[in-house]
Coordinates of C-alpha atoms in Angstrom, one line a residue:
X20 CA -31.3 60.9 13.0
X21 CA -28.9 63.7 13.9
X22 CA -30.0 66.9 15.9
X23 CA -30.3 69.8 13.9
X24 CA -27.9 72.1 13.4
X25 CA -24.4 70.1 13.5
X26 CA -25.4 68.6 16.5
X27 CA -27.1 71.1 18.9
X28 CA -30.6 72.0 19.7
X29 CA -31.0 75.2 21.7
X30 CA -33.9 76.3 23.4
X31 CA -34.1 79.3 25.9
X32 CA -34.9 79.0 29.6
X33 CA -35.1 81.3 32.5
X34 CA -34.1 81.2 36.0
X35 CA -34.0 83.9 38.4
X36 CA -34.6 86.2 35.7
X37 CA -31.7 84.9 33.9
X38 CA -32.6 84.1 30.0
X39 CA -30.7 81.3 29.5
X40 CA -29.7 79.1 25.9
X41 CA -30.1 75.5 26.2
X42 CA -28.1 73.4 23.7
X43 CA -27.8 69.6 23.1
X44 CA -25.0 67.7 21.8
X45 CA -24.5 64.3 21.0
X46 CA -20.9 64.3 19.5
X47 CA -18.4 65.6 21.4
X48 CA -15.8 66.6 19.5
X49 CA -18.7 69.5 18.6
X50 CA -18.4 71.9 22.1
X51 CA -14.6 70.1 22.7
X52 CA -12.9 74.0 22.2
X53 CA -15.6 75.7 24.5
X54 CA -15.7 72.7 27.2
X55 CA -11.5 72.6 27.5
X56 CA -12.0 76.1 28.1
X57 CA -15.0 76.4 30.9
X58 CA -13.4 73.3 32.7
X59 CA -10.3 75.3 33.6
X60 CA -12.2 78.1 35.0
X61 CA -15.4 75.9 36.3
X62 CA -16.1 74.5 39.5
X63 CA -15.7 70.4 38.9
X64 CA -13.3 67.5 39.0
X65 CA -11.0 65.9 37.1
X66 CA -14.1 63.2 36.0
X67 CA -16.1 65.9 34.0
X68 CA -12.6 66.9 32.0
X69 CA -13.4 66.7 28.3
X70 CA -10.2 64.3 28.0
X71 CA -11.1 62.0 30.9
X72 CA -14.8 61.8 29.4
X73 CA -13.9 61.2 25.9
X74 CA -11.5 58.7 26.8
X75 CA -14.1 56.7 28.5
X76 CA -16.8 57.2 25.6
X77 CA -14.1 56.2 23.0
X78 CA -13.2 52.9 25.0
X79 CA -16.5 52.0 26.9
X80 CA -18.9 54.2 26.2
X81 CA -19.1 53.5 22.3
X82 CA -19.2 49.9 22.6
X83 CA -21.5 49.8 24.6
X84 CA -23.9 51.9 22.4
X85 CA -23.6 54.9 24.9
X86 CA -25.4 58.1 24.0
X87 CA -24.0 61.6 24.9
X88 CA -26.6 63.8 25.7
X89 CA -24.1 67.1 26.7
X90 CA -26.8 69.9 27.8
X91 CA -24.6 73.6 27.7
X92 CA -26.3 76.6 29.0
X93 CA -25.5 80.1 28.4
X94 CA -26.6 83.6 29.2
X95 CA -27.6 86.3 27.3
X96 CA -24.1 87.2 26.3
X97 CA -23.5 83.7 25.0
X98 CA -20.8 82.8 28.3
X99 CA -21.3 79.5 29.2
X100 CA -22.7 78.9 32.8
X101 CA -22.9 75.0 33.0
X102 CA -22.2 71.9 31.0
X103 CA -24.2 68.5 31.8
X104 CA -22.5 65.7 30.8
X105 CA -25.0 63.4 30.2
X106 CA -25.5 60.0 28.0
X107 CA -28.4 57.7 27.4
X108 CA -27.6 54.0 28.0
X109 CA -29.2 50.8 28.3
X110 CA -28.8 48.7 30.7
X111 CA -31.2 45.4 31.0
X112 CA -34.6 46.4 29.8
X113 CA -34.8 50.1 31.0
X114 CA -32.9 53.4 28.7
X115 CA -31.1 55.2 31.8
X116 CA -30.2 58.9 32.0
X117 CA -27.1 58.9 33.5
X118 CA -23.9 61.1 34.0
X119 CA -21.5 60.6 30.6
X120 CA -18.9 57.9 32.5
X121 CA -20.7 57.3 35.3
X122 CA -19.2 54.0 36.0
X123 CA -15.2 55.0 36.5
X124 CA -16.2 58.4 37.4
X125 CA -15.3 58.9 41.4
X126 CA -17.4 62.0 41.9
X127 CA -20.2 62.7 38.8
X128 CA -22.0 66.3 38.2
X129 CA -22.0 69.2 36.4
X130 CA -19.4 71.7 35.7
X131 CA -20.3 75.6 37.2
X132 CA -19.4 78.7 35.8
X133 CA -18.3 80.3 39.7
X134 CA -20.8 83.0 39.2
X135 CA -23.7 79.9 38.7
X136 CA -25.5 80.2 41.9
X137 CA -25.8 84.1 41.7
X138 CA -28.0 83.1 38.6
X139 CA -29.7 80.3 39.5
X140 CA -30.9 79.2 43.3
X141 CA -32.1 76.0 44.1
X142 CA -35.7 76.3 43.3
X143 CA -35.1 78.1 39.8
X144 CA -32.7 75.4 39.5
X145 CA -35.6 72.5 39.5
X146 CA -37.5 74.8 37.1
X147 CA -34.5 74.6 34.6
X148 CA -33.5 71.0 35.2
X149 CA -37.6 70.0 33.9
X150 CA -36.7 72.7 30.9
X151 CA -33.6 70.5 30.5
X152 CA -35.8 67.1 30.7
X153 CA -38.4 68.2 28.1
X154 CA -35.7 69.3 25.5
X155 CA -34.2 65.6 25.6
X156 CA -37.4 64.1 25.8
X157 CA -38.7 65.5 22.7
X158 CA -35.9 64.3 20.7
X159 CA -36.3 60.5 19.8
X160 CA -32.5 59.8 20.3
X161 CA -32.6 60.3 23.9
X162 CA -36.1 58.3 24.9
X163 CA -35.0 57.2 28.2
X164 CA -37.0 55.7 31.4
X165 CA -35.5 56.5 34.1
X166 CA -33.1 59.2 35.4
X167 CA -30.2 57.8 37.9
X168 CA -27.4 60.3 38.6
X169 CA -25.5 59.1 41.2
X170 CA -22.2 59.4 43.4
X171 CA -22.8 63.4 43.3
X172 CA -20.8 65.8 45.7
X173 CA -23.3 67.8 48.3
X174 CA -21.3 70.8 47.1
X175 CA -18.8 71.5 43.5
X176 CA -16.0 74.0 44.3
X177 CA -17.3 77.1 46.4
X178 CA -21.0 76.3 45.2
X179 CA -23.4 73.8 46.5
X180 CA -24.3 70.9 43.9
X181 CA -27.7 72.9 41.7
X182 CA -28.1 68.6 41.6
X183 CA -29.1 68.1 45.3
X184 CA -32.2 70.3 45.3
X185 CA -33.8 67.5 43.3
X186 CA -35.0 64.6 45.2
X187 CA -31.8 62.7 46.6
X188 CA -30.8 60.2 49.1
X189 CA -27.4 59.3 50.2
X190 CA -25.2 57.0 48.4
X191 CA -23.8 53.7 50.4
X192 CA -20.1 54.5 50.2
X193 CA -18.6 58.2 51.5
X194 CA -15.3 59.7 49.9
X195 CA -12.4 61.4 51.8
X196 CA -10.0 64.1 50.7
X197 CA -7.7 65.9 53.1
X198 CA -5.9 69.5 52.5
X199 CA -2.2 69.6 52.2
X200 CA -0.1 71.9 53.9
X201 CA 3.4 73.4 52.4
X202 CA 5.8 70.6 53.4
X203 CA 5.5 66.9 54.0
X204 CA 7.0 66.9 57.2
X205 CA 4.7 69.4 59.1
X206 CA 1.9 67.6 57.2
X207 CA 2.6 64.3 58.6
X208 CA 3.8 65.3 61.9
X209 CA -0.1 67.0 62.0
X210 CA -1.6 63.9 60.6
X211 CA 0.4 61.0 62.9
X212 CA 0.7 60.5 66.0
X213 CA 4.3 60.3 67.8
X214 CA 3.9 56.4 68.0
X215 CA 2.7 55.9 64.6
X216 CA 5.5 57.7 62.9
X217 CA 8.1 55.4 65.1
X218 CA 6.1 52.1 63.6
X219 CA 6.4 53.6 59.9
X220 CA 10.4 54.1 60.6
X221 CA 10.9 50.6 61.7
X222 CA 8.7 49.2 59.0
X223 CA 10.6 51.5 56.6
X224 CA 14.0 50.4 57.8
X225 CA 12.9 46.4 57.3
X226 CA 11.7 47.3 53.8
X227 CA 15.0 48.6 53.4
X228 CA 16.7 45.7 54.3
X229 CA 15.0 43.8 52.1
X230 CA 16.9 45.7 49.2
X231 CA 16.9 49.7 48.3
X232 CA 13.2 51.1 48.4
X233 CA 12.6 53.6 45.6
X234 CA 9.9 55.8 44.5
X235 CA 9.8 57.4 41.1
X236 CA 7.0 59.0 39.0
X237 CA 6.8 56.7 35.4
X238 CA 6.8 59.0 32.8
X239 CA 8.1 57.5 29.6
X240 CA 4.8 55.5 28.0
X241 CA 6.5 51.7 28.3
X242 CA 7.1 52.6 31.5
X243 CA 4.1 53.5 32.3
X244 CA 2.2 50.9 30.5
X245 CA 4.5 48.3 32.1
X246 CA 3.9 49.7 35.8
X247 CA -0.2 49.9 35.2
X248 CA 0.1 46.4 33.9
X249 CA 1.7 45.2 37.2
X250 CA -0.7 47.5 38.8
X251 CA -3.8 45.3 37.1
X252 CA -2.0 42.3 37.9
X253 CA -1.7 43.1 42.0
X254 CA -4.8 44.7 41.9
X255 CA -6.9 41.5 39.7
X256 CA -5.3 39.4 42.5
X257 CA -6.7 41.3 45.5
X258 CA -9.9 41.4 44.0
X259 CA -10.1 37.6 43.6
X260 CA -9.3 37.0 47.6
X261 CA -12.1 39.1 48.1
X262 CA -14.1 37.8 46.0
X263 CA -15.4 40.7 44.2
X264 CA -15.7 41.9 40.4
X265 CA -12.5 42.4 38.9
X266 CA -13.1 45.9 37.0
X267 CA -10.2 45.3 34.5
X268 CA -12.4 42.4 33.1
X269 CA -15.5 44.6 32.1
X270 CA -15.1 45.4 28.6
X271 CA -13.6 48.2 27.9
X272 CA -11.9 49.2 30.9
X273 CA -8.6 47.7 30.4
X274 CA -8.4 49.7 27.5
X275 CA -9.8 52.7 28.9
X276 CA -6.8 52.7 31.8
X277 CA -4.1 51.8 29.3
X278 CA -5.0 54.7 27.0
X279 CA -4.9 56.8 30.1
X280 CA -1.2 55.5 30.9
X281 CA 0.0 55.7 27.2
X282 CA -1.8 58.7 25.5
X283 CA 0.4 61.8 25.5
X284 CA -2.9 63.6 25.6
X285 CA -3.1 62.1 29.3
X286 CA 0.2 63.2 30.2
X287 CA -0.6 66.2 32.1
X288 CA -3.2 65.1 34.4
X289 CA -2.2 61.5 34.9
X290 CA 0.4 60.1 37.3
X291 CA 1.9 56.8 38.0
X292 CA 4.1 55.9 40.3
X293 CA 5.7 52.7 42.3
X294 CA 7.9 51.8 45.2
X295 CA 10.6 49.4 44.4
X296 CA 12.1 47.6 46.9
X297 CA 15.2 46.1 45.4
X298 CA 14.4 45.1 41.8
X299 CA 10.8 44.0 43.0
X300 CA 8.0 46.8 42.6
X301 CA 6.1 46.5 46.1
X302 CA 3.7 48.9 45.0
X303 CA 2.1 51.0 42.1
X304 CA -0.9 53.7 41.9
X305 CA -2.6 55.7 39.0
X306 CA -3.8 59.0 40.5
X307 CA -4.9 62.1 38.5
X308 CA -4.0 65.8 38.9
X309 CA -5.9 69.0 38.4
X310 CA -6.4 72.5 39.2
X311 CA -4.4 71.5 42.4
X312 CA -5.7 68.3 43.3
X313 CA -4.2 65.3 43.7
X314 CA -6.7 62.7 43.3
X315 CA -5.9 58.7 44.6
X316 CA -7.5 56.5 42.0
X317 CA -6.3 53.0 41.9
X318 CA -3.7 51.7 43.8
X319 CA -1.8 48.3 44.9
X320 CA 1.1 46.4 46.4
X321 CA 2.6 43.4 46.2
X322 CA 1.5 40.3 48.6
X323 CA 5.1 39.1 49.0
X324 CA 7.8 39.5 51.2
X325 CA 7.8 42.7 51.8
X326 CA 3.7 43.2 52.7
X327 CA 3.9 42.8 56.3
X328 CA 5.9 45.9 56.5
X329 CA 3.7 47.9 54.6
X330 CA 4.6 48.9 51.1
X331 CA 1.5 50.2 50.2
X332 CA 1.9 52.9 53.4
X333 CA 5.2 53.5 52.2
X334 CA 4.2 54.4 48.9
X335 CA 1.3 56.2 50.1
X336 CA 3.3 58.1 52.4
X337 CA 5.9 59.4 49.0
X338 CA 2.8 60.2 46.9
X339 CA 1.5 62.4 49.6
X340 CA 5.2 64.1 49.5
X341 CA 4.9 64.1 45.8
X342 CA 1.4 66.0 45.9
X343 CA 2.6 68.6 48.2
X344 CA 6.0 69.3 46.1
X345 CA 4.3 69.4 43.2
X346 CA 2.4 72.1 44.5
X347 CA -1.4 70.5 44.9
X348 CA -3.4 71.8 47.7
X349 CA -5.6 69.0 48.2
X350 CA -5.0 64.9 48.2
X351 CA -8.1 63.6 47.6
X352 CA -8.7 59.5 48.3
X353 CA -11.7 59.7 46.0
X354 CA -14.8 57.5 46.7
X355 CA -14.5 54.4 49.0
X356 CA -14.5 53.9 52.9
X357 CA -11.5 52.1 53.4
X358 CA -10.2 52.7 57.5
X359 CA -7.0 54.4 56.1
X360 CA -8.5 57.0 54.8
X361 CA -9.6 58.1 58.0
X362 CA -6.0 58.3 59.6
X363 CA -5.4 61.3 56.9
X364 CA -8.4 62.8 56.3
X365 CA -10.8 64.8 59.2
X366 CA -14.4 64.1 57.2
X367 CA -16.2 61.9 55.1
X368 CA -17.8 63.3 52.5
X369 CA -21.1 62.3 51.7
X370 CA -22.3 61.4 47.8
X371 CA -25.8 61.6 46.8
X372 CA -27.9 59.6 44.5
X373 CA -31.0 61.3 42.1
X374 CA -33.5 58.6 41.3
X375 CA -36.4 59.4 39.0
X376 CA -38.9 57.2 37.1
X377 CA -40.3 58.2 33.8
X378 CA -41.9 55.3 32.4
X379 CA -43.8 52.7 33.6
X380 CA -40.8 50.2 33.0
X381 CA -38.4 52.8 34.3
X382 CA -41.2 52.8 37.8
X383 CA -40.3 49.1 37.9
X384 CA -36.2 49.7 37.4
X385 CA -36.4 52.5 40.1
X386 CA -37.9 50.4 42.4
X387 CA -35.5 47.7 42.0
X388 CA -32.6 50.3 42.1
X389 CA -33.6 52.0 45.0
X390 CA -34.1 48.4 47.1
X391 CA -31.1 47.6 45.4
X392 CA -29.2 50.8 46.9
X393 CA -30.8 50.7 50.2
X394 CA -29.9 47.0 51.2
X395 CA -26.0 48.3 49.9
X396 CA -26.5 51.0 52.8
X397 CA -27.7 48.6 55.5
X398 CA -24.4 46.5 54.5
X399 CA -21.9 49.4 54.0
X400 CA -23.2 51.4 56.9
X401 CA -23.6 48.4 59.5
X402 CA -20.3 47.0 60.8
X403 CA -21.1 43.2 61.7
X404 CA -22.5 42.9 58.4
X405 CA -20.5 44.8 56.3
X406 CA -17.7 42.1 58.4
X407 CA -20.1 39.6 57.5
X408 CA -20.4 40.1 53.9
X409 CA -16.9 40.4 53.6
X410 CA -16.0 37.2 54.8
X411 CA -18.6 35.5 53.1
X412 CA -17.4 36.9 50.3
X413 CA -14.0 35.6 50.6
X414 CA -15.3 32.1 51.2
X415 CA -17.1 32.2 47.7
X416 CA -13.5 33.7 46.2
X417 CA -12.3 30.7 47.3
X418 CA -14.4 28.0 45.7
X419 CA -15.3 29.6 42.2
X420 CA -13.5 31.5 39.4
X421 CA -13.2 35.5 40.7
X422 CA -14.5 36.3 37.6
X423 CA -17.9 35.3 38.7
X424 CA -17.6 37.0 41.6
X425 CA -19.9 39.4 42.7
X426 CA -19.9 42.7 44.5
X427 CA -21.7 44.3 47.4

């Protein structure tokens, strides 16, 4: 059954003595003009974009028989002051309430008009978030069990996340992002030490004798859909030695990155690049840029020759030198604790998890969820067993197809 009126149901709410319009959408393509508008203005990432978002729906999110539940709000003059990107999914015996691409989206919320939290504080924000829960459960097409909205930032832009004033507890892995100065050579003389930067020469220099190193950004689409397919294949590899899910297997997601490599739609915020060394590519990334950030999504290297001088630093090191001439102000390494990260970055940002029953089934998938998440954050967060699990891990790699594999 469709929602009335194209697509929309609108209800008004008020918070902090701000009347504002709440509309639903479950099509897309219905608020596309208004939402490619606000997200250029709004505080957000790159993973609430309309074009990153309806990518993922039209590759995984469809298949998968994936909801959208888009809640918009507005004010009394009709601006917008936030967009929701929500969907309804199901997923084992439970409907979930989650954020619209949750599972390839680094860092999930809302987008924020900047003059959001002037409207709406954190308590009137609870009071509109139940307005917002009421308007999708009366509709039959959203019927959901429990809420999970997870990997959320502590704060979006200027404005703390309206999201953590809900119940919330932190998620197992951190994120890093580090701000970029206005040349690559003050940047990493700040960032490395004087020893460090002599080991990167003399690995550089025995990369270079292997044949000539190049870096170049891919920009024609067979060149970029033949890079992101040696990406997968490096990538698939390291995934099997350590024994964890291989990503490009799930359905959907191979086709979700390709159509980010190929579509000229994508050309603007996507970027790939790889190091060459000779006519071998050591190493490949996809990274994503907007409104001035660089972000570090995927990335891999080759395990030959050339890995124990450190290809994947090398490229890391020209992407970094890319970002800053290209004029971003921020390189952000996006969610994941790997130890480099910490040799660039001087915090680890913290991600938050909202985990709400509303049925009796969706008490018993909370309850497994939040066990579930808090014996990931004993793992992640203890080192001897996070060492532990990794090595087991790579024993099981070993003596069973990766994809069975399992991750921690």
């Amino acid at each position: 059954m469709p929602l009335p009126r194209g697509g929309t149901a609108a209800r008004r709410a008020r918070a902090n003595g701000t009347s504002i319009s709440l509309s639903v959408y479950d099509d897309l393509s219905s608020i596309e003009a208004e939402w490619r508008a606000f997200e250029q203005v709004a505080d957000g990432t790159v993973f609430q974009s309309f074009e990153w978002l309806s990518t993922w729906q039209r590759h995984v999110g469809e298949p998968r028989s994936v909801i959208p539940a888009i809640v918009a709000g507005r004010d009394a003059d009709g601006q917008l002051l936030f967009i929701f990107a929500l969907a309804v999914e199901k997923r084992g015996f439970v409907r979930q309430l989650t954020w619209l691409g949750a599972d390839l989206g680094d860092y999930n919320g809302p987008l924020l008009a900047p003059r959001f939290a002037d409207c709406i504080d954190g308590d009137r924000f609870i009071v509109l978030w139940r307005e917002v829960m009421h308007r999708l459960q009366d509709h039959s097409k959203f019927g959901f069990d429990v809420v999970h909205l997870d990997k959320m930032q502590g704060n979006i832009g200027s404005q703390r996340n309206p999201f953590v004033s809900l119940w919330t507890r932190q998620h197992p892995t951190g994120a890093y992002r580090t701000e970029l100065t206005k040349d690559w050579d003050s940047f990493y003389k700040a960032k490395r030490s004087a020893t460090t930067r002599r080991r990167d020469r003399t690995k550089r220099k025995r990369l270079d004798e292997l044949g000539t190193v190049r870096f170049a950004a891919q920009t024609g689409a067979e060149d970029r859909a033949a890079t992101l397919a040696i990406l997968i294949k490096q990538k698939s590899k390291a995934f099997a030695a350590m024994g964890v899910s291989n990503i490009f297997e799930r359905p959907g997601h191979r086709d979700f990155y390709h159509a980010l490599a190929i579509d000229p739609a994508m050309n603007p915020i996507v970027h790939i690049g790889r190091l060459d060394v000779g006519e071998r590519p050591a190493a490949t990334n996809l990274g994503l840029i907007f409104r001035g950030t660089y972000y570090h999504l995927l990335a891999s290297y080759d395990g030959g020759d050339a890995a124990k001088y450190g290809p994947g630093a090398a490229h890391l090191h020209e992407l970094l030198r890319f970002a800053i001439e290209y004029g971003c102000k921020t390189f952000d390494f996006t969610i994941g604790d790997e130890p480099y990260k910490r040799d660039w970055c001087d915090a680890r940002l913290v991600l938050f998890d909202h985990l709400a029953p509303v049925t009796f089934r969706g008490a018993l998938a909370a309850a497994w969820l939040w066990a579930l998440g808090e014996l990931k954050r004993l793992i992640k967060q203890t080192p001897t067993l996070w060492r532990m699990a990794g090595r087991v891990r790579s024993a099981l790699a070993r003596v069973r197809p990766a994809s069975s594999s399992s991750e921690i």
